mmCIF file of C-alpha atoms in Angstrom:
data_model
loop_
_atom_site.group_PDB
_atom_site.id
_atom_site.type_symbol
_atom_site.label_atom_id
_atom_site.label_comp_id
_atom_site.label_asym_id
_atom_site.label_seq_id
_atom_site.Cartn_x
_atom_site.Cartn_y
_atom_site.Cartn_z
ATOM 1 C CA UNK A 30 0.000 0.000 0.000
ATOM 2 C CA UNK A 31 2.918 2.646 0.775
ATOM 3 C CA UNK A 32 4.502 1.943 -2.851
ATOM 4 C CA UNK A 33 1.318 3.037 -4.390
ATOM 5 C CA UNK A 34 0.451 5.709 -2.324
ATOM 6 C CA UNK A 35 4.228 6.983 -2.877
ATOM 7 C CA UNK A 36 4.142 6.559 -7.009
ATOM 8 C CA UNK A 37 0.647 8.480 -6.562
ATOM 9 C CA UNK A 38 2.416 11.416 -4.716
ATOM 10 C CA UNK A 39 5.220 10.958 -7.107
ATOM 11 C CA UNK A 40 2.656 11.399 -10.074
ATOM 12 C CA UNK A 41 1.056 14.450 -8.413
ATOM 13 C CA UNK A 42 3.708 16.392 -7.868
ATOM 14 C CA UNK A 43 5.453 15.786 -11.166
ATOM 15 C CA UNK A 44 2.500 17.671 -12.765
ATOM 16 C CA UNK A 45 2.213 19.980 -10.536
ATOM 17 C CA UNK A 46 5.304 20.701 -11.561
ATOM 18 C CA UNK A 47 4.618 20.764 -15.005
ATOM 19 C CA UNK A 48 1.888 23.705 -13.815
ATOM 20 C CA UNK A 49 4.175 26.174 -11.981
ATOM 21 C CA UNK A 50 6.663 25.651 -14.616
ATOM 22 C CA UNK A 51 4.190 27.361 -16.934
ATOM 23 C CA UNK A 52 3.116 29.904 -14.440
ATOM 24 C CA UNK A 53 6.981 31.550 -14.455
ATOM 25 C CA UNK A 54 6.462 32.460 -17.114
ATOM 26 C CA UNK A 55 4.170 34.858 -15.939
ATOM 27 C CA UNK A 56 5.536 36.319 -13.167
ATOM 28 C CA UNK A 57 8.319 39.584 -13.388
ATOM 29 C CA UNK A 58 11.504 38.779 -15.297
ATOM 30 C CA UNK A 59 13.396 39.364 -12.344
ATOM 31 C CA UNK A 60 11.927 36.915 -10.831
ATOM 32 C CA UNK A 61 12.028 34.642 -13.140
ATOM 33 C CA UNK A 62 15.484 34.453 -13.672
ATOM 34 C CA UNK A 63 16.606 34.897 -10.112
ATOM 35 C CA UNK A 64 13.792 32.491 -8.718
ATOM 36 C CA UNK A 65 12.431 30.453 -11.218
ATOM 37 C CA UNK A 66 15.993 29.062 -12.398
ATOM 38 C CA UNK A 67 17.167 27.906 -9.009
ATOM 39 C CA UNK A 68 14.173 26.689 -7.974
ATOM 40 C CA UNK A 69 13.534 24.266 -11.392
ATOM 41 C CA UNK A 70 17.345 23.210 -10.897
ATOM 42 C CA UNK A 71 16.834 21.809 -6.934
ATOM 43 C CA UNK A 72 13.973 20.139 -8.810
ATOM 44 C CA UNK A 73 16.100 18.570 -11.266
ATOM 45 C CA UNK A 74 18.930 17.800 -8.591
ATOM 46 C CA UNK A 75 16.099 15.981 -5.951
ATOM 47 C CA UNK A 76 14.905 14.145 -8.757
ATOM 48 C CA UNK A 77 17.595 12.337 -10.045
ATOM 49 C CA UNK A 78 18.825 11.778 -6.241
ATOM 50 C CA UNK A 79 15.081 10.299 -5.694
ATOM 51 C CA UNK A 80 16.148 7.614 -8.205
ATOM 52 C CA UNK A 81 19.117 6.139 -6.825
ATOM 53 C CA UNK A 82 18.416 7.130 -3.127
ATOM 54 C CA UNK A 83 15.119 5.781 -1.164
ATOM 55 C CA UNK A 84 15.384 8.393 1.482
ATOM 56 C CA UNK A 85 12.377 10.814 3.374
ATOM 57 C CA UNK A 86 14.585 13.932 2.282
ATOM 58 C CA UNK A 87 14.539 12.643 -1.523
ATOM 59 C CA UNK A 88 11.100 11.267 -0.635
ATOM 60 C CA UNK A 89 9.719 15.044 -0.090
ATOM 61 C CA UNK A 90 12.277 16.388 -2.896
ATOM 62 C CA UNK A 91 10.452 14.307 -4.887
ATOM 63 C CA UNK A 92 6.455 15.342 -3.097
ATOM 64 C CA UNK A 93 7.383 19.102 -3.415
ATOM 65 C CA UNK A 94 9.509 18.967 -6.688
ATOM 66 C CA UNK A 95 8.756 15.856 -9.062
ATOM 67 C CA UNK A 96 11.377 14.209 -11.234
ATOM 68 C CA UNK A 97 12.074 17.538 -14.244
ATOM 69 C CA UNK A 98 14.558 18.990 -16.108
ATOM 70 C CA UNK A 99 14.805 22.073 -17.026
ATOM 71 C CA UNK A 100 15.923 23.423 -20.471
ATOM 72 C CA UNK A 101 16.168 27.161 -20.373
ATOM 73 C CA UNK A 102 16.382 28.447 -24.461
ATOM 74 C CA UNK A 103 16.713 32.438 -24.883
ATOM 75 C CA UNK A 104 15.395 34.365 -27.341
ATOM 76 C CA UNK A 105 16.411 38.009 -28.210
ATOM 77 C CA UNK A 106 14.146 40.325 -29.496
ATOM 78 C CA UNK A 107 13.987 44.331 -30.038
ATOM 79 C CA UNK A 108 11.689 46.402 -27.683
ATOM 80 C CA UNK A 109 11.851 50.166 -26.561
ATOM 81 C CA UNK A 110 11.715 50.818 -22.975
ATOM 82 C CA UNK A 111 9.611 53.771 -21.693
ATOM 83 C CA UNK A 112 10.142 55.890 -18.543
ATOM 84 C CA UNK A 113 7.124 56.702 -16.731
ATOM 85 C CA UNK A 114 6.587 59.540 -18.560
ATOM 86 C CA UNK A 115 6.277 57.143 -21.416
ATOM 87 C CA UNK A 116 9.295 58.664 -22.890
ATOM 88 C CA UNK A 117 11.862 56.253 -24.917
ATOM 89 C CA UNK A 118 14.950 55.702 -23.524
ATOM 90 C CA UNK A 119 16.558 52.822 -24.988
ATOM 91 C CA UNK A 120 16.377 50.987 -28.202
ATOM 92 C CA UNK A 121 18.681 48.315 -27.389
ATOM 93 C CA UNK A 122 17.451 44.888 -27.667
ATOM 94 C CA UNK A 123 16.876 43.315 -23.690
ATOM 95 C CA UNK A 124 16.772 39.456 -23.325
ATOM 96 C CA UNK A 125 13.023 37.922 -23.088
ATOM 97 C CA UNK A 126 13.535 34.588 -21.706
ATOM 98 C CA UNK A 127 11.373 31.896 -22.876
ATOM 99 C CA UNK A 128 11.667 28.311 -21.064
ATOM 100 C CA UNK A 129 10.644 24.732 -21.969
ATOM 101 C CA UNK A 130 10.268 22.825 -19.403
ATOM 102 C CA UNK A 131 10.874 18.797 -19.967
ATOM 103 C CA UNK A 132 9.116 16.752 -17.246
ATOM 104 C CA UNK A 133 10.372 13.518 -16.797
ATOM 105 C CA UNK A 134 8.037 11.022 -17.040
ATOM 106 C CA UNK A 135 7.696 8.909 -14.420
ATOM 107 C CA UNK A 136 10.239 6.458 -15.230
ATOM 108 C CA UNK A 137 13.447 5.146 -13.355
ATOM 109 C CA UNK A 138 16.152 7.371 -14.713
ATOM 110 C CA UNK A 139 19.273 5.019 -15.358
ATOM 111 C CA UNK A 140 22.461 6.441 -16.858
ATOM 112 C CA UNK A 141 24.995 4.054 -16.170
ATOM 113 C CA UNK A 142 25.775 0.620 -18.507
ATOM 114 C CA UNK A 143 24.325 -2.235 -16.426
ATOM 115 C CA UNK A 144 26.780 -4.328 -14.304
ATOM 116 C CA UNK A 145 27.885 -7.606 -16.864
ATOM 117 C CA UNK A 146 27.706 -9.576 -13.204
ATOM 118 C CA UNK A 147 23.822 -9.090 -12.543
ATOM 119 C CA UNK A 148 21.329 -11.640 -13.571
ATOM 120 C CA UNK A 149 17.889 -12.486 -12.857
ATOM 121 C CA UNK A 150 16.179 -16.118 -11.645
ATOM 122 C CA UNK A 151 13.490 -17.399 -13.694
ATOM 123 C CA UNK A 152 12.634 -14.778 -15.648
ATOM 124 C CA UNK A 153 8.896 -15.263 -16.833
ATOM 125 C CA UNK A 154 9.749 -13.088 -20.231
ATOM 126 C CA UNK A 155 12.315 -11.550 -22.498
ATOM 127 C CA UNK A 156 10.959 -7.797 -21.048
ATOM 128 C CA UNK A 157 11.704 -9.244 -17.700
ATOM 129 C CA UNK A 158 15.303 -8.962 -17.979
ATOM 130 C CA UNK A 159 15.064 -6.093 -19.993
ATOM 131 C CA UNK A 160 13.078 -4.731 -17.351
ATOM 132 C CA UNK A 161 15.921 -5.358 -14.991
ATOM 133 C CA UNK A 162 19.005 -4.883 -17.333
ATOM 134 C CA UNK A 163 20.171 -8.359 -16.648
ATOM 135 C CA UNK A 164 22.323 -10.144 -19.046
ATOM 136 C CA UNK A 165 22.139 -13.797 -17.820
ATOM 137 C CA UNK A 166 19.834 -15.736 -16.379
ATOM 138 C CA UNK A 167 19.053 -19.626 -14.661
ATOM 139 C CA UNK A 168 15.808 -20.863 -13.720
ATOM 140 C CA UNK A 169 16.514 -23.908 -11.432
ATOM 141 C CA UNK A 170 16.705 -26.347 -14.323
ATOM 142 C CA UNK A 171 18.240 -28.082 -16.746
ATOM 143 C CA UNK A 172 15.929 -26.757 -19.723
ATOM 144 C CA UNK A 173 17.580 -22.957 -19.483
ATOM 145 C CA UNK A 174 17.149 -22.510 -23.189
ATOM 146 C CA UNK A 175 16.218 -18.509 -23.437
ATOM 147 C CA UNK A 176 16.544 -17.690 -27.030
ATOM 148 C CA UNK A 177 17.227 -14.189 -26.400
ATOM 149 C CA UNK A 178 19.679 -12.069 -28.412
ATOM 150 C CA UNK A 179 22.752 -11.541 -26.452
ATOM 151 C CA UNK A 180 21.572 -13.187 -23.495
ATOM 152 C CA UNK A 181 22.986 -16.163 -21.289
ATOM 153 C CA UNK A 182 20.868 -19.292 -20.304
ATOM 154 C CA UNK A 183 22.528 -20.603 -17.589
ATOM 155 C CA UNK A 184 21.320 -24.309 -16.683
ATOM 156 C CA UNK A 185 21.107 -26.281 -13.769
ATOM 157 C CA UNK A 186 20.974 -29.591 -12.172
ATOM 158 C CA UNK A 187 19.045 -29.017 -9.389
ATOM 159 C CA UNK A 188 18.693 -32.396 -7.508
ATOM 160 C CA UNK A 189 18.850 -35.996 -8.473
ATOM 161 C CA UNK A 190 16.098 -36.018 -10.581
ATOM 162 C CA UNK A 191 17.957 -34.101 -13.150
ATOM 163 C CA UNK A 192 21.695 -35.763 -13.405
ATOM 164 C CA UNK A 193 20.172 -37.628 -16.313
ATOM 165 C CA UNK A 194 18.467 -34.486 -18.420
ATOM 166 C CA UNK A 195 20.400 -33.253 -21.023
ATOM 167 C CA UNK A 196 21.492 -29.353 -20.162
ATOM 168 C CA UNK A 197 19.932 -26.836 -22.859
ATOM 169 C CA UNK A 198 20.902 -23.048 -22.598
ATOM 170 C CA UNK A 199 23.894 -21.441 -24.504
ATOM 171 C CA UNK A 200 26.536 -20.653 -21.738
ATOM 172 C CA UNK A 201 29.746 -22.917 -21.399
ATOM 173 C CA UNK A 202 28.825 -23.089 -17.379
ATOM 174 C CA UNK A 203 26.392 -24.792 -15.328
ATOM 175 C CA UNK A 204 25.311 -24.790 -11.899
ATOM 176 C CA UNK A 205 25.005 -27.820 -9.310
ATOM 177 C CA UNK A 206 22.617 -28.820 -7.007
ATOM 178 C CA UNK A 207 20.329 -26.140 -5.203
ATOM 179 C CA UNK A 208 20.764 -26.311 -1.136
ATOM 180 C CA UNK A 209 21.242 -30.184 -0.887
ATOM 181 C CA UNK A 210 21.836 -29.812 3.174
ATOM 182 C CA UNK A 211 17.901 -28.315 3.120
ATOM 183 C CA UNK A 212 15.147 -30.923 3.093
ATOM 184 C CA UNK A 213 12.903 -29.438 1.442
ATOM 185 C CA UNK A 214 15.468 -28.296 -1.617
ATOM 186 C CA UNK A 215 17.904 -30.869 -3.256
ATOM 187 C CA UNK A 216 18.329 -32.921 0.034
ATOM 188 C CA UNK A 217 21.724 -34.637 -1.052
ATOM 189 C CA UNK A 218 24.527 -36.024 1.508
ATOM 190 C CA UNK A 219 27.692 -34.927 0.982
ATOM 191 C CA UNK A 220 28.780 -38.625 0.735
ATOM 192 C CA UNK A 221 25.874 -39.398 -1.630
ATOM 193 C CA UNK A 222 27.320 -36.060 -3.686
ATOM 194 C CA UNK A 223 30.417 -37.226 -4.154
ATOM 195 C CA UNK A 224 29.669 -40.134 -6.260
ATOM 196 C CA UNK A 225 26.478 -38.134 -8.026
ATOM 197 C CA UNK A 226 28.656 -35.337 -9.008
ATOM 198 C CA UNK A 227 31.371 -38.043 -10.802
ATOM 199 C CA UNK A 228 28.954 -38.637 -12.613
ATOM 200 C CA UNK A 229 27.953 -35.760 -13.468
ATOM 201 C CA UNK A 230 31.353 -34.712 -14.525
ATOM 202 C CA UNK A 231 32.335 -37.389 -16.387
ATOM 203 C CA UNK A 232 29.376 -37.125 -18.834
ATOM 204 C CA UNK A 233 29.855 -32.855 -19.306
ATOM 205 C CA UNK A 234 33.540 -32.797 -19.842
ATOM 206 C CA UNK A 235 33.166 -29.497 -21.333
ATOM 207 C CA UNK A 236 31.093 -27.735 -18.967
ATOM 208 C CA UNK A 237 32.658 -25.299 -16.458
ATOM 209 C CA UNK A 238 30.926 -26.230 -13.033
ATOM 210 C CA UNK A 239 29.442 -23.848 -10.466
ATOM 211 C CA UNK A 240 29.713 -26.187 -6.979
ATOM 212 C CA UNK A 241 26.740 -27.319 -4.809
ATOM 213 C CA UNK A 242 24.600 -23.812 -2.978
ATOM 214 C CA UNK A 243 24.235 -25.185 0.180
ATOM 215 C CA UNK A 244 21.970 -22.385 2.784
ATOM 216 C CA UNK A 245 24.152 -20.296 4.567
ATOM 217 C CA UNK A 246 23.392 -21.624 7.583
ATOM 218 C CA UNK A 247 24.982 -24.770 6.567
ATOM 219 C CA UNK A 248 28.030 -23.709 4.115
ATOM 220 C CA UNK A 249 30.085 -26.613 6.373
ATOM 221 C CA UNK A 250 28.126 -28.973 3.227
ATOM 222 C CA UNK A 251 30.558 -27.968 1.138
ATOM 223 C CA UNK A 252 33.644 -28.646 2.524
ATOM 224 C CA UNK A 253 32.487 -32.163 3.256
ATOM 225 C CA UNK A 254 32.100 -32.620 -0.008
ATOM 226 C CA UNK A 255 34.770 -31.703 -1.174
ATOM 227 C CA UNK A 256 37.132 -33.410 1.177
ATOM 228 C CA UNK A 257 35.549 -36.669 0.639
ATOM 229 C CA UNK A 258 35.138 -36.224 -3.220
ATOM 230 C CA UNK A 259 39.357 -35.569 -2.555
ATOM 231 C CA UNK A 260 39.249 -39.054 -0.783
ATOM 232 C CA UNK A 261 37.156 -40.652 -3.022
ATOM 233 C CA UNK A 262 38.732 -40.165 -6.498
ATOM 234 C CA UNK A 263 42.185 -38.657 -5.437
ATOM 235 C CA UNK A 264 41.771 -34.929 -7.169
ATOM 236 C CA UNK A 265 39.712 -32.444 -6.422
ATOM 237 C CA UNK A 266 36.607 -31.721 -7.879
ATOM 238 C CA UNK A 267 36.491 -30.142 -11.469
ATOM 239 C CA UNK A 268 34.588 -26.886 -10.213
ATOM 240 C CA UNK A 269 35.142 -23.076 -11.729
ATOM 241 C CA UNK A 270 33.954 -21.446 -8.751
ATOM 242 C CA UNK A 271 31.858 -21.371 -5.655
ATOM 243 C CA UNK A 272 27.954 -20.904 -5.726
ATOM 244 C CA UNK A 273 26.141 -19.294 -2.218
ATOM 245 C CA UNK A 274 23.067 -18.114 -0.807
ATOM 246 C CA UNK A 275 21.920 -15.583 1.379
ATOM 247 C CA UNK A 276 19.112 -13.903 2.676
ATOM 248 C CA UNK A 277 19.349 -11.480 5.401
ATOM 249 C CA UNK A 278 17.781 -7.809 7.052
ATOM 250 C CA UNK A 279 21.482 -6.172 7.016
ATOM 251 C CA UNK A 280 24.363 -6.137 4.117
ATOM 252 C CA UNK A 281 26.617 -6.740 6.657
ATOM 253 C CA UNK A 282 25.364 -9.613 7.211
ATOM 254 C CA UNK A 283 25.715 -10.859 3.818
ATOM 255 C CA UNK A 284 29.025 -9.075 2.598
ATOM 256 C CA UNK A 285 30.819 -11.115 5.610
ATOM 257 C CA UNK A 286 29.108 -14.785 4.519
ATOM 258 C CA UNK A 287 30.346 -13.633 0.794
ATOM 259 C CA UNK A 288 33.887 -12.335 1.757
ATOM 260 C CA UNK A 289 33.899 -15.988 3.416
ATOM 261 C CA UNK A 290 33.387 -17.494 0.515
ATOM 262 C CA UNK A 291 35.986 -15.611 -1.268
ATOM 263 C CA UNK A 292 38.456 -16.433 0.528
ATOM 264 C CA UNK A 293 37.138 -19.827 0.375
ATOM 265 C CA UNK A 294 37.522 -19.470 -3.199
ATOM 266 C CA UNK A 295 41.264 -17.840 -3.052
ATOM 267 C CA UNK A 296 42.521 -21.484 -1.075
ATOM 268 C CA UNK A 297 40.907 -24.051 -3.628
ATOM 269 C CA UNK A 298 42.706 -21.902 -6.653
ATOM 270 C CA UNK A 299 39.025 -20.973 -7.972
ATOM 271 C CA UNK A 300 38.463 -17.962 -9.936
ATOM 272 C CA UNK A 301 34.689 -17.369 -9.099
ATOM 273 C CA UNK A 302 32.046 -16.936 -6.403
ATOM 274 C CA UNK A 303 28.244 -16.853 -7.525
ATOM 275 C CA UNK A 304 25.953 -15.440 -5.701
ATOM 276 C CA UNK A 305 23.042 -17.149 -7.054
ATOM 277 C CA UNK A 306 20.167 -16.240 -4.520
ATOM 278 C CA UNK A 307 20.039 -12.924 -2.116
ATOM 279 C CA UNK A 308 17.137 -11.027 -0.661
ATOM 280 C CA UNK A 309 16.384 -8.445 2.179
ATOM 281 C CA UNK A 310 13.532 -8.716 2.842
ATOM 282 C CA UNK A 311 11.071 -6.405 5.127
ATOM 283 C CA UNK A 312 9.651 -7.397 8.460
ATOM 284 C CA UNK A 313 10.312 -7.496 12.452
ATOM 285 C CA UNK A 314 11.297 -3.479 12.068
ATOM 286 C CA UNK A 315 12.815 -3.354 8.531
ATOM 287 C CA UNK A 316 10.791 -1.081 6.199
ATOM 288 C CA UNK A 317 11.089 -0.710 2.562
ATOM 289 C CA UNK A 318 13.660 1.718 2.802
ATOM 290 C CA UNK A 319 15.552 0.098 4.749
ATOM 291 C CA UNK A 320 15.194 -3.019 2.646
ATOM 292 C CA UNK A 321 15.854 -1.358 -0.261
ATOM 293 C CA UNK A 322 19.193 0.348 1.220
ATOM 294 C CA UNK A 323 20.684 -2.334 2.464
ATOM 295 C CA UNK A 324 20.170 -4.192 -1.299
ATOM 296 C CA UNK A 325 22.184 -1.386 -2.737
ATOM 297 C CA UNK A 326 24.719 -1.562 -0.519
ATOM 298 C CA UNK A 327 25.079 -5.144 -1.138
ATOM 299 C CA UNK A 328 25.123 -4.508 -4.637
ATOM 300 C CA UNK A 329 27.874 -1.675 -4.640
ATOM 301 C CA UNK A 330 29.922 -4.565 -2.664
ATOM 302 C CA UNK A 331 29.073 -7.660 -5.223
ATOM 303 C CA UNK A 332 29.694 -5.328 -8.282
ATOM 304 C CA UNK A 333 33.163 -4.147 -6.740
ATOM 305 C CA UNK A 334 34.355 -7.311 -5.715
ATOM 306 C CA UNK A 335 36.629 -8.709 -8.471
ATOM 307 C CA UNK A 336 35.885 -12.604 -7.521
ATOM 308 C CA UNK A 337 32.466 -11.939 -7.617
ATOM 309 C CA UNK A 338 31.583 -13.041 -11.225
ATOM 310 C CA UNK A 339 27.810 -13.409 -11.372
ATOM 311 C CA UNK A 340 25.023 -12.537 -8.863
ATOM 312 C CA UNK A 341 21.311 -13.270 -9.377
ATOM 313 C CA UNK A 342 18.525 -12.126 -6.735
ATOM 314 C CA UNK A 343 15.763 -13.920 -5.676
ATOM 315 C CA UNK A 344 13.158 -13.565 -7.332
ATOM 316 C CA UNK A 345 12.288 -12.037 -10.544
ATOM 317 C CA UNK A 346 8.706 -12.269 -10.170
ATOM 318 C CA UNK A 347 6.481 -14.116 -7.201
ATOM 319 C CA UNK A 348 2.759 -14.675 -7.039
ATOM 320 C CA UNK A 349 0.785 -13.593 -4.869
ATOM 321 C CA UNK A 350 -0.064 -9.771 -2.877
ATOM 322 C CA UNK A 351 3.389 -7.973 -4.052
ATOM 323 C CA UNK A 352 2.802 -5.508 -1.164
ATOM 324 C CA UNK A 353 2.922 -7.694 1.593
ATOM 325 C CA UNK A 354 6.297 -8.457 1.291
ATOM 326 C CA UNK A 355 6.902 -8.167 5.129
ATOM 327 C CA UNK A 356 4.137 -10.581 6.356
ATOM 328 C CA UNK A 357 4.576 -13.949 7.567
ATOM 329 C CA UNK A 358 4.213 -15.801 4.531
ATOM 330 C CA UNK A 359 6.799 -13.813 2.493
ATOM 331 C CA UNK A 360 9.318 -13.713 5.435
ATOM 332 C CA UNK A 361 12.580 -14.151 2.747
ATOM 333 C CA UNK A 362 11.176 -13.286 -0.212
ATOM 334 C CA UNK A 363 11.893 -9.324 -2.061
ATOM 335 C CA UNK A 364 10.503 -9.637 -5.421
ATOM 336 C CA UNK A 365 12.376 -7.316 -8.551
ATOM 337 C CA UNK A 366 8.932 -7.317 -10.444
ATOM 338 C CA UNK A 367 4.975 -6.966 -9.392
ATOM 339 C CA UNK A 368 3.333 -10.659 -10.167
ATOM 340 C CA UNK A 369 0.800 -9.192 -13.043
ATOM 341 C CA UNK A 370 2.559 -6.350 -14.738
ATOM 342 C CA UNK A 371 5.666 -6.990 -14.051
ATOM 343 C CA UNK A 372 6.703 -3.478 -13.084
ATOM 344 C CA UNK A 373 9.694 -2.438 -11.182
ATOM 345 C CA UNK A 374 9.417 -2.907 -7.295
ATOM 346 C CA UNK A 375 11.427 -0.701 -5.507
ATOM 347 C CA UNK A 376 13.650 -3.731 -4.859
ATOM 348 C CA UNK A 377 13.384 -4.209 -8.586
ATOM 349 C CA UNK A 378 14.494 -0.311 -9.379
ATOM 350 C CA UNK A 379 17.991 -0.681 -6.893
ATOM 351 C CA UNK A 380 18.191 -3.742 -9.037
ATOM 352 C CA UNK A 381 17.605 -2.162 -12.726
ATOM 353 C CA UNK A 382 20.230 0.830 -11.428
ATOM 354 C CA UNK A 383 23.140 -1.894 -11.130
#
């Protein structure tokens, strides 16, 4: 309910905007220039700092001012000036200033190239990851064949059931199993792994492997896995780099688990870390914006961190009331997109600005 009452405040005062902007142009040149010209610039400024920052000061920039540029164009023409005696003075041409004023639409304003790391999960359409600038995507499967133009499929083997599937998609990785230390996800041993994952291996010789996501509250999964796979077969496993989760109310929280991993990373002689599920969510006392601050912070850190080499958020789209995001039944979940239209949520325009 607070997203649309904010767009609808957003909407209001962008045309109110558009109003005043035409009434300068009635008031004393004076004013106009010394007024009018400073005021229509703040406007500009608060606007474009409403699209990056979810703050209550860009918040009422954004009430009071709406999202417009200003595009000032002068025109000379002659005119006499008379005295009060209505006696000519001076024939010299005096500046008339005439102004067009541009609203901008309401529309996220992005001016930066998107980052080549981000990419979405299950996207239900092509406009979805245009939508979100994304330039790869997975969907928790082995049939990842999105026949987009420049676009990465990414597939997956998500549990057992799907060693045997052949792996569609167009990228030269793949990712392994989803959370096997979670019941209710993959559900693999890390003994019963070992052997799976041969397997797996030996028929995709080609294939650069993304390791195992186990939750983060179990990334101990991994290691066992690895040591015994050692044990097993006498070499390590033929992985790329290291996949992770997390979900969490605080960056922090999150930039620690994936500096973990890094390093993690740095002593197996990988090149890679994945990030292939994230969220902060709202709820307890997390609001929006502080959900949505504490996603671009996490952001800035994944796009700056050089063995970070592809991050995905969860989710792309989720069905169900998108507003209710911090109730009990969507404790982990920040959708990018609204179920129906699939507009930008404000988690979904941090996203887009990466």
């Amino acid at each position: 309910m607070w997203y649309i009452i904010r767009t609808f405040l957003e909407f209001v005062g962008l045309w109110t905007l558009a109003i005043l902007a035409l009434a300068f142009d009635w008031l004393p040149r004076r004013i106009e220039q010394e007024t009018g010209r400073r005021v229509f610039t703040i406007a500009a400024l608060l606007g474009l700092i409403g699209r990056r920052v979810f703050t209550i000061a860009a918040l009422l920039g954004f009430i009071t001012c709406g999202a417009s540029f200003a595009l000032t164009v002068h025109f000379m023409h002659s005119t006499r000036t008379p005295n009060a005696q209505n006696v000519e003075l001076d024939d010299r041409p005096i500046p008339k200033m005439y102004r067009v004023y541009l609203p901008l639409v309401y529309k996220d304003w992005i001016g930066t190239q998107p980052s080549p790391k981000k990419g979405v999960s299950s996207p239900w359409t092509e406009n979805d990851a245009k939508t979100l600038r994304a330039t790869w995507a997975y969907n928790w499967s082995p049939n990842t064949n999105y026949a987009w133009e420049n676009f990465e499929g990414v597939p997956m083997i998500w549990g057992i059931g799907d060693i045997d599937k052949p792996l569609l998609g167009n990228s030269q990785y793949a990712l392994l199993f989803n959370e096997p230390d979670l019941v209710g996800q993959a559900n693999i041993s890390p003994s019963a792994a070992v052997s799976l994952t041969r397997k797996i291996f030996l028929a995709h010789p080609d294939r650069k492997w993304i390791s195992p996501a186990p939750s983060q509250i179990n990334p101990a999964w991994l290691m066992e896995w690895r040591a015994q796979y050692v044990e097993a077969y006498g070499e390590e496993p033929p992985i790329t780099g290291i996949a992770l989760h997390c979900y969490a109310f605080v960056a922090s929280d999150c930039i620690a688990y994936v500096r973990s991993m890094v390093t993690l990373a740095e002593e197996w002689n990988l090149d890679e870390v994945w990030v292939t599920e994230f969220a902060f969510p709202t709820g307890l006392d997390r609001t929006l914006a502080d959900a949505t601050h504490e996603l671009e912070m996490f952001l800035d850190y994944l796009d700056d961190e050089p063995r970070v080499a592809r991050y995905a958020a969860y989710t792309t789209r989720l069905a169900g009331d998108e507003f209710e995001w911090g109730s009990p039944d969507y404790a982990n979940i920040a959708p990018l997109l609204t179920y129906r239209r699939g507009a930008r949520t404000p988690f979904g325009r941090v996203y887009a600005q990466h």
